[in-house]
Amino acid sequence: MENLIVYRSDTGFTKKYVDSLERRLPESEVVDIKKFKVKMIKDVDFIFFGGPLRNSKILGLDKFLKHYEKFKDKNIFVFCTGIEPITDEKKDIVITSNGLNYYHVRLYLLPGGMDYSKMGKIMQKMMKIGLEAAAKKQNLPLDQISARLTTPMDLTDISKLDKMLDVYHRLKINKKN
């Protein structure tokens, strides 16, 4: 096995990218973070971790990185999906919020989505409270907020994986030479 793809996907947007990576990367094993075992990294050269972004934290990443010392010599790609605009400032915040400045990993922010109906009850409640507070702060009618909750938003763009895959292929070629 050459590649390991570890992920967490709560509402399916991260999984869309994982499925595309699996199709585009030969010799890959895909595993949900809930089933991740450190022994899985033994014979891989490249590790990909993907998770949803919530309040600048990449969900599931802590569980993955707690084993960093065992795979620090591997090529590690971390990607996250969210609905906020992708900017250099946002990337810096994500790096800091997740302590990624202490690890040798490559980080990619990818557009995700929001589907209220696929969220757990606690997350639904938190989203509703947050959107109501934002509506109040911006003097927006609550019915506009309700529309945001009932209308799924899918911003995924599989072509956004191309940059990460270009780096992967360059590293793979260098590894052979």
JSON list of N, CA and C in Angstrom, two decimals, residues 131-162:
[
{"chain": "A", "resi": 131, "resn": "LEU", "atom": "N", "xyz": [-26.86, 31.36, 13.83]},
{"chain": "A", "resi": 131, "resn": "LEU", "atom": "CA", "xyz": [-27.47, 32.11, 12.73]},
{"chain": "A", "resi": 131, "resn": "LEU", "atom": "C", "xyz": [-28.48, 33.14, 13.24]},
{"chain": "A", "resi": 132, "resn": "GLU", "atom": "N", "xyz": [-29.21, 32.79, 14.29]},
{"chain": "A", "resi": 132, "resn": "GLU", "atom": "CA", "xyz": [-30.15, 33.76, 14.87]},
{"chain": "A", "resi": 132, "resn": "GLU", "atom": "C", "xyz": [-29.39, 34.95, 15.45]},
{"chain": "A", "resi": 133, "resn": "ALA", "atom": "N", "xyz": [-28.28, 34.69, 16.11]},
{"chain": "A", "resi": 133, "resn": "ALA", "atom": "CA", "xyz": [-27.46, 35.77, 16.66]},
{"chain": "A", "resi": 133, "resn": "ALA", "atom": "C", "xyz": [-26.90, 36.65, 15.54]},
{"chain": "A", "resi": 134, "resn": "ALA", "atom": "N", "xyz": [-26.46, 36.02, 14.45]},
{"chain": "A", "resi": 134, "resn": "ALA", "atom": "CA", "xyz": [-25.95, 36.78, 13.31]},
{"chain": "A", "resi": 134, "resn": "ALA", "atom": "C", "xyz": [-27.05, 37.62, 12.68]},
{"chain": "A", "resi": 135, "resn": "ALA", "atom": "N", "xyz": [-28.26, 37.05, 12.58]},
{"chain": "A", "resi": 135, "resn": "ALA", "atom": "CA", "xyz": [-29.39, 37.80, 11.99]},
{"chain": "A", "resi": 135, "resn": "ALA", "atom": "C", "xyz": [-29.72, 39.02, 12.85]},
{"chain": "A", "resi": 136, "resn": "LYS", "atom": "N", "xyz": [-29.73, 38.82, 14.16]},
{"chain": "A", "resi": 136, "resn": "LYS", "atom": "CA", "xyz": [-30.03, 39.92, 15.07]},
{"chain": "A", "resi": 136, "resn": "LYS", "atom": "C", "xyz": [-28.97, 41.02, 14.95]},
{"chain": "A", "resi": 137, "resn": "LYS", "atom": "N", "xyz": [-27.72, 40.62, 14.90]},
{"chain": "A", "resi": 137, "resn": "LYS", "atom": "CA", "xyz": [-26.61, 41.57, 14.81]},
{"chain": "A", "resi": 137, "resn": "LYS", "atom": "C", "xyz": [-26.68, 42.36, 13.50]},
{"chain": "A", "resi": 138, "resn": "GLN", "atom": "N", "xyz": [-27.11, 41.71, 12.43]},
{"chain": "A", "resi": 138, "resn": "GLN", "atom": "CA", "xyz": [-27.16, 42.36, 11.12]},
{"chain": "A", "resi": 138, "resn": "GLN", "atom": "C", "xyz": [-28.56, 42.90, 10.78]},
{"chain": "A", "resi": 139, "resn": "ASN", "atom": "N", "xyz": [-29.47, 42.84, 11.74]},
{"chain": "A", "resi": 139, "resn": "ASN", "atom": "CA", "xyz": [-30.85, 43.30, 11.53]},
{"chain": "A", "resi": 139, "resn": "ASN", "atom": "C", "xyz": [-31.53, 42.62, 10.34]},
{"chain": "A", "resi": 140, "resn": "LEU", "atom": "N", "xyz": [-31.33, 41.32, 10.22]},
{"chain": "A", "resi": 140, "resn": "LEU", "atom": "CA", "xyz": [-31.97, 40.55, 9.15]},
{"chain": "A", "resi": 140, "resn": "LEU", "atom": "C", "xyz": [-33.22, 39.86, 9.69]},
{"chain": "A", "resi": 141, "resn": "PRO", "atom": "N", "xyz": [-34.24, 39.70, 8.86]},
{"chain": "A", "resi": 141, "resn": "PRO", "atom": "CA", "xyz": [-35.43, 38.97, 9.30]},
{"chain": "A", "resi": 141, "resn": "PRO", "atom": "C", "xyz": [-35.11, 37.49, 9.53]},
{"chain": "A", "resi": 142, "resn": "LEU", "atom": "N", "xyz": [-35.75, 36.89, 10.53]},
{"chain": "A", "resi": 142, "resn": "LEU", "atom": "CA", "xyz": [-35.48, 35.49, 10.86]},
{"chain": "A", "resi": 142, "resn": "LEU", "atom": "C", "xyz": [-35.85, 34.53, 9.73]},
{"chain": "A", "resi": 143, "resn": "ASP", "atom": "N", "xyz": [-36.82, 34.90, 8.88]},
{"chain": "A", "resi": 143, "resn": "ASP", "atom": "CA", "xyz": [-37.18, 34.00, 7.79]},
{"chain": "A", "resi": 143, "resn": "ASP", "atom": "C", "xyz": [-36.04, 33.82, 6.78]},
{"chain": "A", "resi": 144, "resn": "GLN", "atom": "N", "xyz": [-35.17, 34.83, 6.66]},
{"chain": "A", "resi": 144, "resn": "GLN", "atom": "CA", "xyz": [-33.99, 34.66, 5.80]},
{"chain": "A", "resi": 144, "resn": "GLN", "atom": "C", "xyz": [-33.04, 33.63, 6.40]},
{"chain": "A", "resi": 145, "resn": "ILE", "atom": "N", "xyz": [-32.94, 33.63, 7.70]},
{"chain": "A", "resi": 145, "resn": "ILE", "atom": "CA", "xyz": [-32.09, 32.66, 8.39]},
{"chain": "A", "resi": 145, "resn": "ILE", "atom": "C", "xyz": [-32.67, 31.26, 8.24]},
{"chain": "A", "resi": 146, "resn": "SER", "atom": "N", "xyz": [-33.99, 31.13, 8.38]},
{"chain": "A", "resi": 146, "resn": "SER", "atom": "CA", "xyz": [-34.63, 29.82, 8.23]},
{"chain": "A", "resi": 146, "resn": "SER", "atom": "C", "xyz": [-34.36, 29.25, 6.85]},
{"chain": "A", "resi": 147, "resn": "ALA", "atom": "N", "xyz": [-34.35, 30.09, 5.84]},
{"chain": "A", "resi": 147, "resn": "ALA", "atom": "CA", "xyz": [-34.07, 29.63, 4.48]},
{"chain": "A", "resi": 147, "resn": "ALA", "atom": "C", "xyz": [-32.65, 29.06, 4.39]},
{"chain": "A", "resi": 148, "resn": "ARG", "atom": "N", "xyz": [-31.72, 29.66, 5.10]},
{"chain": "A", "resi": 148, "resn": "ARG", "atom": "CA", "xyz": [-30.34, 29.16, 5.09]},
{"chain": "A", "resi": 148, "resn": "ARG", "atom": "C", "xyz": [-30.26, 27.77, 5.72]},
{"chain": "A", "resi": 149, "resn": "LEU", "atom": "N", "xyz": [-31.10, 27.54, 6.70]},
{"chain": "A", "resi": 149, "resn": "LEU", "atom": "CA", "xyz": [-31.08, 26.24, 7.38]},
{"chain": "A", "resi": 149, "resn": "LEU", "atom": "C", "xyz": [-31.76, 25.15, 6.55]},
{"chain": "A", "resi": 150, "resn": "THR", "atom": "N", "xyz": [-32.77, 25.50, 5.80]},
{"chain": "A", "resi": 150, "resn": "THR", "atom": "CA", "xyz": [-33.53, 24.48, 5.06]},
{"chain": "A", "resi": 150, "resn": "THR", "atom": "C", "xyz": [-33.01, 24.24, 3.65]},
{"chain": "A", "resi": 151, "resn": "THR", "atom": "N", "xyz": [-32.12, 25.10, 3.16]},
{"chain": "A", "resi": 151, "resn": "THR", "atom": "CA", "xyz": [-31.58, 24.95, 1.82]},
{"chain": "A", "resi": 151, "resn": "THR", "atom": "C", "xyz": [-30.13, 24.48, 1.90]},
{"chain": "A", "resi": 152, "resn": "PRO", "atom": "N", "xyz": [-29.88, 23.22, 1.51]},
{"chain": "A", "resi": 152, "resn": "PRO", "atom": "CA", "xyz": [-28.48, 22.75, 1.53]},
{"chain": "A", "resi": 152, "resn": "PRO", "atom": "C", "xyz": [-27.61, 23.58, 0.60]},
{"chain": "A", "resi": 153, "resn": "MET", "atom": "N", "xyz": [-26.37, 23.76, 1.00]},
{"chain": "A", "resi": 153, "resn": "MET", "atom": "CA", "xyz": [-25.41, 24.54, 0.22]},
{"chain": "A", "resi": 153, "resn": "MET", "atom": "C", "xyz": [-24.20, 23.64, -0.04]},
{"chain": "A", "resi": 154, "resn": "ASP", "atom": "N", "xyz": [-23.95, 23.33, -1.31]},
{"chain": "A", "resi": 154, "resn": "ASP", "atom": "CA", "xyz": [-22.82, 22.49, -1.68]},
{"chain": "A", "resi": 154, "resn": "ASP", "atom": "C", "xyz": [-21.85, 23.31, -2.52]},
{"chain": "A", "resi": 155, "resn": "LEU", "atom": "N", "xyz": [-20.71, 23.63, -1.93]},
{"chain": "A", "resi": 155, "resn": "LEU", "atom": "CA", "xyz": [-19.69, 24.42, -2.60]},
{"chain": "A", "resi": 155, "resn": "LEU", "atom": "C", "xyz": [-18.51, 23.57, -3.06]},
{"chain": "A", "resi": 156, "resn": "THR", "atom": "N", "xyz": [-18.61, 22.24, -2.88]},
{"chain": "A", "resi": 156, "resn": "THR", "atom": "CA", "xyz": [-17.48, 21.38, -3.22]},
{"chain": "A", "resi": 156, "resn": "THR", "atom": "C", "xyz": [-17.08, 21.56, -4.68]},
{"chain": "A", "resi": 157, "resn": "ASP", "atom": "N", "xyz": [-15.78, 21.49, -4.90]},
{"chain": "A", "resi": 157, "resn": "ASP", "atom": "CA", "xyz": [-15.21, 21.64, -6.24]},
{"chain": "A", "resi": 157, "resn": "ASP", "atom": "C", "xyz": [-14.02, 20.69, -6.32]},
{"chain": "A", "resi": 158, "resn": "ILE", "atom": "N", "xyz": [-14.25, 19.55, -6.92]},
{"chain": "A", "resi": 158, "resn": "ILE", "atom": "CA", "xyz": [-13.23, 18.49, -6.97]},
{"chain": "A", "resi": 158, "resn": "ILE", "atom": "C", "xyz": [-11.95, 18.99, -7.64]},
{"chain": "A", "resi": 159, "resn": "SER", "atom": "N", "xyz": [-12.05, 19.96, -8.54]},
{"chain": "A", "resi": 159, "resn": "SER", "atom": "CA", "xyz": [-10.84, 20.48, -9.19]},
{"chain": "A", "resi": 159, "resn": "SER", "atom": "C", "xyz": [-9.89, 21.14, -8.19]},
{"chain": "A", "resi": 160, "resn": "LYS", "atom": "N", "xyz": [-10.41, 21.49, -7.00]},
{"chain": "A", "resi": 160, "resn": "LYS", "atom": "CA", "xyz": [-9.56, 22.11, -5.97]},
{"chain": "A", "resi": 160, "resn": "LYS", "atom": "C", "xyz": [-8.55, 21.10, -5.40]},
{"chain": "A", "resi": 161, "resn": "LEU", "atom": "N", "xyz": [-8.72, 19.81, -5.72]},
{"chain": "A", "resi": 161, "resn": "LEU", "atom": "CA", "xyz": [-7.75, 18.81, -5.30]},
{"chain": "A", "resi": 161, "resn": "LEU", "atom": "C", "xyz": [-6.50, 18.82, -6.18]},
{"chain": "A", "resi": 162, "resn": "ASP", "atom": "N", "xyz": [-6.59, 19.45, -7.34]},
{"chain": "A", "resi": 162, "resn": "ASP", "atom": "CA", "xyz": [-5.50, 19.39, -8.32]},
{"chain": "A", "resi": 162, "resn": "ASP", "atom": "C", "xyz": [-4.17, 19.90, -7.77]}
]
